Short mmCIF file of C-alpha atoms in Angstrom, two decimals:
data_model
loop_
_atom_site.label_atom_id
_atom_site.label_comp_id
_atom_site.label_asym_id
_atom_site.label_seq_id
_atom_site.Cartn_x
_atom_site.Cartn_y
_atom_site.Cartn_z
CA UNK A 560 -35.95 -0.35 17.29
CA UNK A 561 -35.01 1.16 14.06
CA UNK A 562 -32.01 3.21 13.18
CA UNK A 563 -31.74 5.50 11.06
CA UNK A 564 -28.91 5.96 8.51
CA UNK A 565 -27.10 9.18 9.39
CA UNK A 566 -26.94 10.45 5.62
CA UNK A 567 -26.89 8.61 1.99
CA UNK A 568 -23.26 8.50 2.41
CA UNK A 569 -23.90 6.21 4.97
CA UNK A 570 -25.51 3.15 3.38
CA UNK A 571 -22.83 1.93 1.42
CA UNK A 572 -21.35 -1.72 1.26
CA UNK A 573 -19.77 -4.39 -1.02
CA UNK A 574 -20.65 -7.52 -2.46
CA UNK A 575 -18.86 -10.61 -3.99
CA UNK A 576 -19.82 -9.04 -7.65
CA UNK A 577 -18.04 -5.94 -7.20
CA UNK A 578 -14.89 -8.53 -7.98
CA UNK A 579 -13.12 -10.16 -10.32
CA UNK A 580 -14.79 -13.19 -11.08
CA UNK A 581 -13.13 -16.04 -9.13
CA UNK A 582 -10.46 -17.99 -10.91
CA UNK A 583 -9.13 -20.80 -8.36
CA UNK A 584 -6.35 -21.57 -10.35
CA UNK A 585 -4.71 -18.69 -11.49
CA UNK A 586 -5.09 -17.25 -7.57
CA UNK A 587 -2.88 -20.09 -5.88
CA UNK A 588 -0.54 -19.15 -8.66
CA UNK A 589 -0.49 -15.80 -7.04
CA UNK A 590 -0.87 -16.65 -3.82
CA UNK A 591 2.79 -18.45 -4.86
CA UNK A 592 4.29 -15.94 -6.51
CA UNK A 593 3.02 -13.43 -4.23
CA UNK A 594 5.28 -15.24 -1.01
CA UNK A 595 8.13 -16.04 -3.94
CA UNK A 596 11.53 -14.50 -3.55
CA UNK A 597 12.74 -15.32 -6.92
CA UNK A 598 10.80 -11.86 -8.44
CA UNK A 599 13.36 -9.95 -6.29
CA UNK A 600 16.29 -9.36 -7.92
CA UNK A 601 18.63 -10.58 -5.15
CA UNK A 602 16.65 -13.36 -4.35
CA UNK A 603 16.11 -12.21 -0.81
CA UNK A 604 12.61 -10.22 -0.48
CA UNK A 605 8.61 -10.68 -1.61
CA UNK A 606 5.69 -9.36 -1.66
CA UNK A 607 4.08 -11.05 1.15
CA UNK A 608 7.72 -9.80 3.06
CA UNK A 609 5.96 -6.39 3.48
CA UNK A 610 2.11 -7.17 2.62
CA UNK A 611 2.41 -10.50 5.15
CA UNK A 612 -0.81 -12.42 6.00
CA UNK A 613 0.11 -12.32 9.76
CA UNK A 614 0.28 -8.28 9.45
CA UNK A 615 -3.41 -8.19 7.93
CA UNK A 616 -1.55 -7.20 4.39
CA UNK A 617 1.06 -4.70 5.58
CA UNK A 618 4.84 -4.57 7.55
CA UNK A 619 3.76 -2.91 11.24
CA UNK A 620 6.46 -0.32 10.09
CA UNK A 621 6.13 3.01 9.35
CA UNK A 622 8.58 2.83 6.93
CA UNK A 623 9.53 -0.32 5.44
CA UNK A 624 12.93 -1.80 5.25
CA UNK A 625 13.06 -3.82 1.71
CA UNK A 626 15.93 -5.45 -0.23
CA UNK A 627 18.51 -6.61 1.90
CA UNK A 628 16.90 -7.37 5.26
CA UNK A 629 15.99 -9.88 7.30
CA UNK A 630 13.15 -11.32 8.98
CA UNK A 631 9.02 -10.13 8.67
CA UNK A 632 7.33 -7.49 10.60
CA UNK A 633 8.74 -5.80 13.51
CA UNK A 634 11.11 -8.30 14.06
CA UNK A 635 13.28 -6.96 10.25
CA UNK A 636 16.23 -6.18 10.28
CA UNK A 637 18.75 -3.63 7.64
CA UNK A 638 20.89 -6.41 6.87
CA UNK A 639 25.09 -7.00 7.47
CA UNK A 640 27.87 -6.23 5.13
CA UNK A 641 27.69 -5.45 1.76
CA UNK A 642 23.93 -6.73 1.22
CA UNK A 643 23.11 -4.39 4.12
CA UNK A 644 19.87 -2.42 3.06
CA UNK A 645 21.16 1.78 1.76
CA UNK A 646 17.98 3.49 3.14
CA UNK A 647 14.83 3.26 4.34
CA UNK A 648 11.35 2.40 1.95
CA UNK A 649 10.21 5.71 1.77
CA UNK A 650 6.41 5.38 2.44
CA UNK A 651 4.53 3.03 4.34
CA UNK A 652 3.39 0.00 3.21
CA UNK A 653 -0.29 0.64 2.07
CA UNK A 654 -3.29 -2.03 3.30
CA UNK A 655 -4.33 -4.65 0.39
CA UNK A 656 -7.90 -4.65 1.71
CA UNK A 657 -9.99 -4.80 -1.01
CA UNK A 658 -7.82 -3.18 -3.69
CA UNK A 659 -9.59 -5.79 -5.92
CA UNK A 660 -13.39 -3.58 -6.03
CA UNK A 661 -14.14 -1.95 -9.12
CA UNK A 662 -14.54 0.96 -8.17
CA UNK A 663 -10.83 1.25 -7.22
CA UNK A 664 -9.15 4.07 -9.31
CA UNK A 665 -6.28 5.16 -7.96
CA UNK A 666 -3.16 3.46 -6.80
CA UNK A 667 0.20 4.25 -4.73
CA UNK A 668 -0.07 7.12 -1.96
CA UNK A 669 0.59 9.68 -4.70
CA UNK A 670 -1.61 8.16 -7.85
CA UNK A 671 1.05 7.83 -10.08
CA UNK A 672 -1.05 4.83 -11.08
CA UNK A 673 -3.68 4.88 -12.85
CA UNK A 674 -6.49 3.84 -15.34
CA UNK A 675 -6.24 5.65 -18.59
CA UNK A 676 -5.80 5.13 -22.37
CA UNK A 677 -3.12 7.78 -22.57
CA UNK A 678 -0.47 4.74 -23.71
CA UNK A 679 -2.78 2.45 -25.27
CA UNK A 680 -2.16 -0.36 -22.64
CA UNK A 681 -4.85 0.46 -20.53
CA UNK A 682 -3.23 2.44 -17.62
CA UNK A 683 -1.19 5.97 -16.88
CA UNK A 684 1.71 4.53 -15.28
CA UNK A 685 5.49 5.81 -14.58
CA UNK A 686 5.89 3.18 -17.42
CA UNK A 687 4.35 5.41 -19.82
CA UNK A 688 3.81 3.64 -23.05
CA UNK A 689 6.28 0.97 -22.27
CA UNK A 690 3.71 -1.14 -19.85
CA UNK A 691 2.80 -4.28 -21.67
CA UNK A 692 -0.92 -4.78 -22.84
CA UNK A 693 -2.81 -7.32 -21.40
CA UNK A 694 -2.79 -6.34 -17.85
CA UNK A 695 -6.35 -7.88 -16.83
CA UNK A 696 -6.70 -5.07 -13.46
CA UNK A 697 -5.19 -2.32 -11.96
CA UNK A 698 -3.96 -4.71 -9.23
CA UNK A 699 -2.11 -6.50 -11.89
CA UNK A 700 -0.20 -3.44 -13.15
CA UNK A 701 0.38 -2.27 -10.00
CA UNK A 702 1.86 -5.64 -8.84
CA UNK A 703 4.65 -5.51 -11.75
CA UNK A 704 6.15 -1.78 -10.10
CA UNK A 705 7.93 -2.83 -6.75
CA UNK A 706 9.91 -5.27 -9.15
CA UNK A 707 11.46 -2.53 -10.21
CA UNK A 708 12.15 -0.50 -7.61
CA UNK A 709 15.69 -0.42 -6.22
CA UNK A 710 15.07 -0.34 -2.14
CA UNK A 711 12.26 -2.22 -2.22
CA UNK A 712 12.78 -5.72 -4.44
CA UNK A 713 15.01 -4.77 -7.31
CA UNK A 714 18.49 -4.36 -4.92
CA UNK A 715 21.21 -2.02 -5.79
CA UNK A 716 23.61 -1.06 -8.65
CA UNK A 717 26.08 -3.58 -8.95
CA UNK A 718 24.47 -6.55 -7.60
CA UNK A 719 22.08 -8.35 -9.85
CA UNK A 720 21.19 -7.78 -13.73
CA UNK A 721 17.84 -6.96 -12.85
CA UNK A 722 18.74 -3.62 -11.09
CA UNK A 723 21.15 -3.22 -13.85
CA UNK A 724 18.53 -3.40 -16.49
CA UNK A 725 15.74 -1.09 -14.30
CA UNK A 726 18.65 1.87 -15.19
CA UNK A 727 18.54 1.24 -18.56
CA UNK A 728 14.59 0.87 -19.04
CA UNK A 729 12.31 0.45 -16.60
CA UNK A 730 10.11 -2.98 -18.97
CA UNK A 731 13.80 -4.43 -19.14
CA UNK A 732 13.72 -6.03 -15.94
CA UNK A 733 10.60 -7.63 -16.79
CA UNK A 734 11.35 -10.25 -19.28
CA UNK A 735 14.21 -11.23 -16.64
CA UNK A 736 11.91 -12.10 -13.92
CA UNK A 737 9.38 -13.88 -16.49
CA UNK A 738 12.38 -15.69 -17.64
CA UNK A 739 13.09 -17.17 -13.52
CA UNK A 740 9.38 -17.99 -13.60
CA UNK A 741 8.98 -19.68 -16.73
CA UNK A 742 12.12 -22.05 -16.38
CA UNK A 743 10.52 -23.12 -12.91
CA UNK A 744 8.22 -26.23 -14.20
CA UNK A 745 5.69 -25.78 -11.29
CA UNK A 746 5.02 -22.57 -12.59
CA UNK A 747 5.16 -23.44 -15.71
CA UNK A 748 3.01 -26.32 -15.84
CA UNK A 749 0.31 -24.08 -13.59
CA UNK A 750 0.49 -20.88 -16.06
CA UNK A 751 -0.13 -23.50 -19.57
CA UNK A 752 -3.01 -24.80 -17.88
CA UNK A 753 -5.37 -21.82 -17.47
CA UNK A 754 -3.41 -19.64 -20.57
CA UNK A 755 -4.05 -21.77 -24.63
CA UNK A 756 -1.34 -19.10 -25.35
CA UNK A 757 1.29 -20.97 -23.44
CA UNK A 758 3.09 -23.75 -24.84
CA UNK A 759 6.68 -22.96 -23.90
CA UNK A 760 8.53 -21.09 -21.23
CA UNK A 761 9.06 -18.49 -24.31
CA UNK A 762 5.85 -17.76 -23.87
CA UNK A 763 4.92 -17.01 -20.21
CA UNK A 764 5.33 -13.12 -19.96
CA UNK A 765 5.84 -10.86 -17.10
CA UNK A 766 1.99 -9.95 -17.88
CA UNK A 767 0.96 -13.64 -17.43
CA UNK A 768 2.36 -12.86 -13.77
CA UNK A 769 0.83 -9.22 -12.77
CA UNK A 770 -2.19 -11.17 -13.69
CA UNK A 771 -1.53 -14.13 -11.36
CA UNK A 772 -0.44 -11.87 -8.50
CA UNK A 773 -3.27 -9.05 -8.92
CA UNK A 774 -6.38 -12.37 -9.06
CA UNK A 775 -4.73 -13.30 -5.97
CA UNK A 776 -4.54 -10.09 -3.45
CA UNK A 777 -8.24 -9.28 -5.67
CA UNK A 778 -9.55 -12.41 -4.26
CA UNK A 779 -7.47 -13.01 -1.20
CA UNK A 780 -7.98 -9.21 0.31
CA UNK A 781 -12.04 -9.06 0.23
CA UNK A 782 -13.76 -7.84 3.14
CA UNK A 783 -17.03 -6.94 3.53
CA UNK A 784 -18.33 -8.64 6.21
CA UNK A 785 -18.02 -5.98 9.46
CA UNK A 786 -20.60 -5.12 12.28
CA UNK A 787 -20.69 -1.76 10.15
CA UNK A 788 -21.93 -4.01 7.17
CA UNK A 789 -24.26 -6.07 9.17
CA UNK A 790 -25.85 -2.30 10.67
CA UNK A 791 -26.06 -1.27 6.45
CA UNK A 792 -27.77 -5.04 5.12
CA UNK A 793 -29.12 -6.19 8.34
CA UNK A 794 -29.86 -3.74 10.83
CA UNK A 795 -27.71 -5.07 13.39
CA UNK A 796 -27.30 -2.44 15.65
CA UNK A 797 -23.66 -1.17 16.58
CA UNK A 798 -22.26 -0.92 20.17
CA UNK A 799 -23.43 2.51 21.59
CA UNK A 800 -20.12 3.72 21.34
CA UNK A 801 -19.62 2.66 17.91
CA UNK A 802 -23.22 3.93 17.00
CA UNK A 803 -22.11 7.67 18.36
CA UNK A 804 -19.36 7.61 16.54
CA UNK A 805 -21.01 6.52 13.49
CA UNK A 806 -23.23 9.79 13.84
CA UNK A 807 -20.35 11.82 14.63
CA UNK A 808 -18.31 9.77 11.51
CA UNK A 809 -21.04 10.79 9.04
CA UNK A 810 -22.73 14.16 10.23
CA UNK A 811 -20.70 17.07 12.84
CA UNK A 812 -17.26 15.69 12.58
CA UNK A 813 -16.79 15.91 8.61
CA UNK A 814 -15.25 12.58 8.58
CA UNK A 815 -17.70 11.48 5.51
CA UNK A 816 -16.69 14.18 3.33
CA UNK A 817 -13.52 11.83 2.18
CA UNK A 818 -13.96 9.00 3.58
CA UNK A 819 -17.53 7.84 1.64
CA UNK A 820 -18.93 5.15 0.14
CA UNK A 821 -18.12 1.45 -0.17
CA UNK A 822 -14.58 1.61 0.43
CA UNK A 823 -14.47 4.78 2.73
CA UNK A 824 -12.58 6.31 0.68
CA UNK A 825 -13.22 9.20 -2.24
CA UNK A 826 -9.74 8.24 -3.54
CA UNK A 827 -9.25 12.20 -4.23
CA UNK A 828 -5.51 13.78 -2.46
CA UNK A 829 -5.25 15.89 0.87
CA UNK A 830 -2.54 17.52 2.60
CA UNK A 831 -2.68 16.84 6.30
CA UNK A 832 0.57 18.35 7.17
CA UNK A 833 2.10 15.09 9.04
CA UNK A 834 5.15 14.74 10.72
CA UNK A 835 7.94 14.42 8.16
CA UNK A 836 10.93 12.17 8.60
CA UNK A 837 12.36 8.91 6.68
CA UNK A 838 15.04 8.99 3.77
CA UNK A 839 11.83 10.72 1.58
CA UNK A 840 10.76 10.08 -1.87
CA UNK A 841 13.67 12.03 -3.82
CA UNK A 842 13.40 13.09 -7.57
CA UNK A 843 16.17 13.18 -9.51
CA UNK A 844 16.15 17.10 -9.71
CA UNK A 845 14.76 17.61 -6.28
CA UNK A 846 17.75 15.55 -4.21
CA UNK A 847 16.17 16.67 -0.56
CA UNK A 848 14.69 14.06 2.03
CA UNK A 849 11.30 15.27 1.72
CA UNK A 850 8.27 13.45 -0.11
CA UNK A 851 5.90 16.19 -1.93
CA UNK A 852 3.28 13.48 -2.49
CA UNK A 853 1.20 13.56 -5.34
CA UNK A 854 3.03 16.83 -6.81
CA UNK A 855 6.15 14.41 -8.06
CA UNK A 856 3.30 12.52 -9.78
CA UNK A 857 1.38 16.00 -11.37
CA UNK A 858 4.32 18.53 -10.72
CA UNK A 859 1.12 20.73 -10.15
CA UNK A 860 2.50 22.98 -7.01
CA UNK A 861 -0.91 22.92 -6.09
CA UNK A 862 -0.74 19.17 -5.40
CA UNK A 863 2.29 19.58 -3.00
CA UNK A 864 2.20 17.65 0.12
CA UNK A 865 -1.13 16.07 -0.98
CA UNK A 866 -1.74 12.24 -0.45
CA UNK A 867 -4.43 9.73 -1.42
CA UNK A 868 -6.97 9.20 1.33
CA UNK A 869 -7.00 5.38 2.27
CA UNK A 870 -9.78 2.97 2.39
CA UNK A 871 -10.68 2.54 5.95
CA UNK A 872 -11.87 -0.89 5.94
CA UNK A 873 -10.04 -2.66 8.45
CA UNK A 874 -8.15 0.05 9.53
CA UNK A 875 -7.96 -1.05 12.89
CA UNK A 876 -5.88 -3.91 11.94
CA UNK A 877 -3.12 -2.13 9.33
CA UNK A 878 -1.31 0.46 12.08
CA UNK A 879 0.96 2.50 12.04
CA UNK A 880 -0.74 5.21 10.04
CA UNK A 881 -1.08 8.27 7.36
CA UNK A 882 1.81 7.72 4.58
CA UNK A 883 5.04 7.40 6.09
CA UNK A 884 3.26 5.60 9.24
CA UNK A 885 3.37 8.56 11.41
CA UNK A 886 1.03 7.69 14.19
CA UNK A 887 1.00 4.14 16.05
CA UNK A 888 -2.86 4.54 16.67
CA UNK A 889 -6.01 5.85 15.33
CA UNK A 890 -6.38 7.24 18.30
CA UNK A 891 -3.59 9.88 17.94
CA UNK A 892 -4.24 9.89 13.90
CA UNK A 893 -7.85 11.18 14.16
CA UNK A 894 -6.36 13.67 16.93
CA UNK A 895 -3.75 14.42 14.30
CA UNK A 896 -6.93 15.07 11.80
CA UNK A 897 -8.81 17.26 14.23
CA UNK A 898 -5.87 19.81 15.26
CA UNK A 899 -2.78 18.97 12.88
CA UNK A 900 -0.52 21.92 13.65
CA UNK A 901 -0.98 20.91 17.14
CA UNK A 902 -0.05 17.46 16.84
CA UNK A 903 2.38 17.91 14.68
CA UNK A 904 3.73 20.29 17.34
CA UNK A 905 3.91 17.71 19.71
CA UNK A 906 4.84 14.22 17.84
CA UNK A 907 7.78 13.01 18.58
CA UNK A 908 10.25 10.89 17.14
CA UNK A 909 9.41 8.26 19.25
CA UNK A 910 5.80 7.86 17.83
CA UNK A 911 7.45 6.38 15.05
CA UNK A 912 8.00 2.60 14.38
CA UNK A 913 11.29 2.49 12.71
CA UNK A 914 13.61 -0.54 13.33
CA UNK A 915 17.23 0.58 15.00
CA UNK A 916 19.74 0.70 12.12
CA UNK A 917 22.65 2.62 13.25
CA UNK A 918 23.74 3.64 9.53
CA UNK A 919 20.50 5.73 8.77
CA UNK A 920 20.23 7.49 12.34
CA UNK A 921 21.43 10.35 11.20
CA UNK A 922 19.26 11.17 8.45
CA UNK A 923 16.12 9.62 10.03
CA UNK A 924 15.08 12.89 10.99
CA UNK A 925 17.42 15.39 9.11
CA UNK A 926 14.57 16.82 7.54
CA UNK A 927 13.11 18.12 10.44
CA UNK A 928 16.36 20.59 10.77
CA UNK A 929 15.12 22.33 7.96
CA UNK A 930 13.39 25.18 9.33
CA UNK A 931 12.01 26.49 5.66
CA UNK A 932 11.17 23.06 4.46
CA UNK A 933 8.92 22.30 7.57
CA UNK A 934 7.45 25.84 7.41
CA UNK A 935 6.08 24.77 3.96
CA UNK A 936 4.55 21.48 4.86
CA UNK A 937 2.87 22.89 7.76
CA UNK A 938 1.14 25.88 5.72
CA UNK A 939 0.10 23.26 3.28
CA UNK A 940 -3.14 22.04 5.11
CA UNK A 941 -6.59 21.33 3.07
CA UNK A 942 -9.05 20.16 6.55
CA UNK A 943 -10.20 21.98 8.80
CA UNK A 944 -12.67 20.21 11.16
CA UNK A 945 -14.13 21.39 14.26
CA UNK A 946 -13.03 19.91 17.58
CA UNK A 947 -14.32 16.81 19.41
CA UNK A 948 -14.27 15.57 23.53
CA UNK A 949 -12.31 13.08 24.43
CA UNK A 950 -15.00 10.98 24.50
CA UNK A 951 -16.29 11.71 21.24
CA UNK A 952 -12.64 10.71 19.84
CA UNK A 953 -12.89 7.51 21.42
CA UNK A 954 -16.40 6.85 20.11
CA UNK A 955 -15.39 7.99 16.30
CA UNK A 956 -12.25 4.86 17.21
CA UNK A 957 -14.82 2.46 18.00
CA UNK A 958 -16.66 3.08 15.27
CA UNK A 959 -13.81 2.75 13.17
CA UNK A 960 -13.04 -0.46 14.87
CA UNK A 961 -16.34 -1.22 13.51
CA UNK A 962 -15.47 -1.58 10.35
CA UNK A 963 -12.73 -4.80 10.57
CA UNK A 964 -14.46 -7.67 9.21
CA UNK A 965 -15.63 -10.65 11.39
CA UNK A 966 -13.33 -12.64 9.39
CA UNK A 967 -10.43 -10.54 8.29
CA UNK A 968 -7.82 -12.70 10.25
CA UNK A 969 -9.37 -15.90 8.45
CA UNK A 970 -7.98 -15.53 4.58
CA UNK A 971 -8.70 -18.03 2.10
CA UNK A 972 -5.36 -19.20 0.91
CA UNK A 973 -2.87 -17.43 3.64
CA UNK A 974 0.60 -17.92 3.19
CA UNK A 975 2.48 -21.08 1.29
CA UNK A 976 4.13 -23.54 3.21
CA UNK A 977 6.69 -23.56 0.29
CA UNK A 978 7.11 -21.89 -3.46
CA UNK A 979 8.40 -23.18 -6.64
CA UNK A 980 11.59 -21.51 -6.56
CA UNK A 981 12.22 -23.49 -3.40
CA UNK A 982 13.64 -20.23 -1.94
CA UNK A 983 12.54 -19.71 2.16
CA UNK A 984 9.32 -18.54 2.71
CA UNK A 985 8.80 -15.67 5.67
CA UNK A 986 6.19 -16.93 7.86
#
């Protein structure tokens, strides 16, 4: 039997050279650094804390709860006292899955990252012109932001001189954190042997680190290897209900028209007029709990409400889902994607995954009581697709389910036993 590609969007894979070359060394130093607390600037969160191997790369939150909690996952809590966390992440914790590609362009769900030339250090970044050079990817620069931010690892005012430094320049908290690093001599010794450069802890920068940390979730993250992928190189035939909902995917539904090519994504920004709740992503001018998406990155009006459209390779395993983590299943996100003022109509608060903390109850959901403010985000809409069954729905989810890698829950390196800082590692 032979099948037959539903369109030239749909014939499009990866391979190992669409990577960063490997470099062993320099990825266990990640891998390290990636699990290690001391980049926080209380000591007390990491990456891995809300990208965590046993997640698939994200929290299982919709919105995350950083600096100050405790414990991984659905089991984290906002912290007691004064180290208690002050409000919620304000966007969901995005999938690492192959963030490494080179075709990747675009980072954060409102592209406020970027490659460009603009500052002469190789990217457009809320850094501006005072990102170091020497940033080897756009995972690397991208790894050196949540440093800096206050709810997720840099804590609050007051409590550590790395918060206290982010206030007075965002590149001053860097040289801090390289400092921890360097005068740890298992870093150390690991960072002089693959850098000449290095001969003293002087010299290991914050750069040295993005670098360390982006060849790591580059190498660690890559998945190409999905019954979808075998059907493209192979022709392995799908499961029926996968294959119709591969037809449906790529021809009637629409699904293909942003969601193409190797990484399913076209990395372009769409409002899709989700449910709005969470502490939102505030600007200093524009104080109200709502997040206008990629319009605080352009302030183009145009681009209000608009988010980047995610990779769906192994979507199936990174739920809850859309930017704040809206819906708990594809299911009920490619329902929200067929009629979205109907489903946002009928979501309820309850369809969220949002850890009890009694102090942020209140303005969980404020926004919603803002009868203007949710008139605009629902009149902001850019798709429009036709209905489906049911049973087409379930066969576009199983086709989706299609694309999770036969070894996605097998990563090479996985998750420390310890780190250098000899700080606790969340497993």
């Amino acid at each position: 039997m032979v099948l037959l590609l539903a369109s030239p969007l749909d014939a499009a894979t990866m391979q190992a050279t669409d990577f960063p070359a490997p470099n062993p060394e320099l990825e266990r130093l990640g891998q390290l650094l990636f699990y290690d607390k001391i980049l926080s600037g209380n000591r007390n969160i990491s990456c891995g804390t809300c990208h965590h191997h046993r997640l698939h790369g994200t929290d299982g939150l919709s919105l995350g709860i950083g600096e100050g909690g405790h414990g991984v996952g659905l089991q984290r809590k906002g912290g007691v006292g004064r180290d208690k966390i002050r409000k919620r992440v304000p966007r969901n914790a995005p999938a690492l899955w192959n963030l490494g590609h080179k075709d990747v362009r675009v980072m954060f769900h409102d592209g406020r990252l970027t490659p460009s030339e603009l500052y002469s250090n190789g990217f457009n970044s809320p850094a501006e012109e005072w990102l170091p050079q020497g940033l080897d990817t756009i995972l690397a620069a991208q790894a050196l932001f949540p440093m800096t931010a206050q709810f997720e690892m840099a804590g609050n005012l007051g409590e550590n001189e790395v918060t206290h430094a982010t206030q007075i320049r965002i590149d001053r908290a860097w040289p801090i954190l390289a400092k921890r690093v360097a005068n740890l001599p298992g870093y150390l010794h690991g960072f002089k042997a693959i850098y000449p450069e290095i001969k003293s802890a002087e010299d290991l920068s914050i750069v040295h680190i993005g670098n360390a940390i982006g060849a790591f979730i580059a190498s660690e993250w890559q998945s190409f290897d999905s019954p979808y992928d075998a059907l493209v190189t192979q022709g392995t035939p799908l499961l029926a209900p996968a294959e119709r909902g591969r037809q449906l995917f790529f021809g009637e539904a629409g699904c293909s028209g942003c969601h193409n090519g190797p990484l399913f994504t076209n990395q372009s920004f769409y409002a899709l007029g989700l449910p709005s709740f969470g502490p939102g992503r505030t600007r200093r001018f524009d104080p109200m709990p709502r997040d206008v998406g990629r319009m605080g990155e352009s302030d183009a009006l145009s681009d209000a409400y608009r988010f980047r459209v995610p990779s769906l390779r192994n979507v199936a395993l990174t739920a809850p889902y859309g930017h704040n983590g809206a819906y708990p299943t594809l299911e009920a996100m490619v329902r929200h994607h067929l009629a979205p003022t109907e489903a946002r109509k009928s979501w309820h608060p309850s369809d969220a995954n949002l850890p009890e903390i009694p102090w942020l109850q209140e303005i969980d959901f404020v926004i919603q009581s803002d009868v203007r403010e949710m008139a605009r985000q629902a009149a902001k809409l850019d798709i429009d697709l036709p209905s489906r069954t049911d049973s087409e729905i379930l066969d576009i989810v199983a086709f989706l389910e299609s694309l999770t890698g036969t070894s996605a829950l097998s990563r090479p390196l996985g998750i420390p036993t310890e780190v250098p800082s000899e700080l606790p590692v969340d497993h």
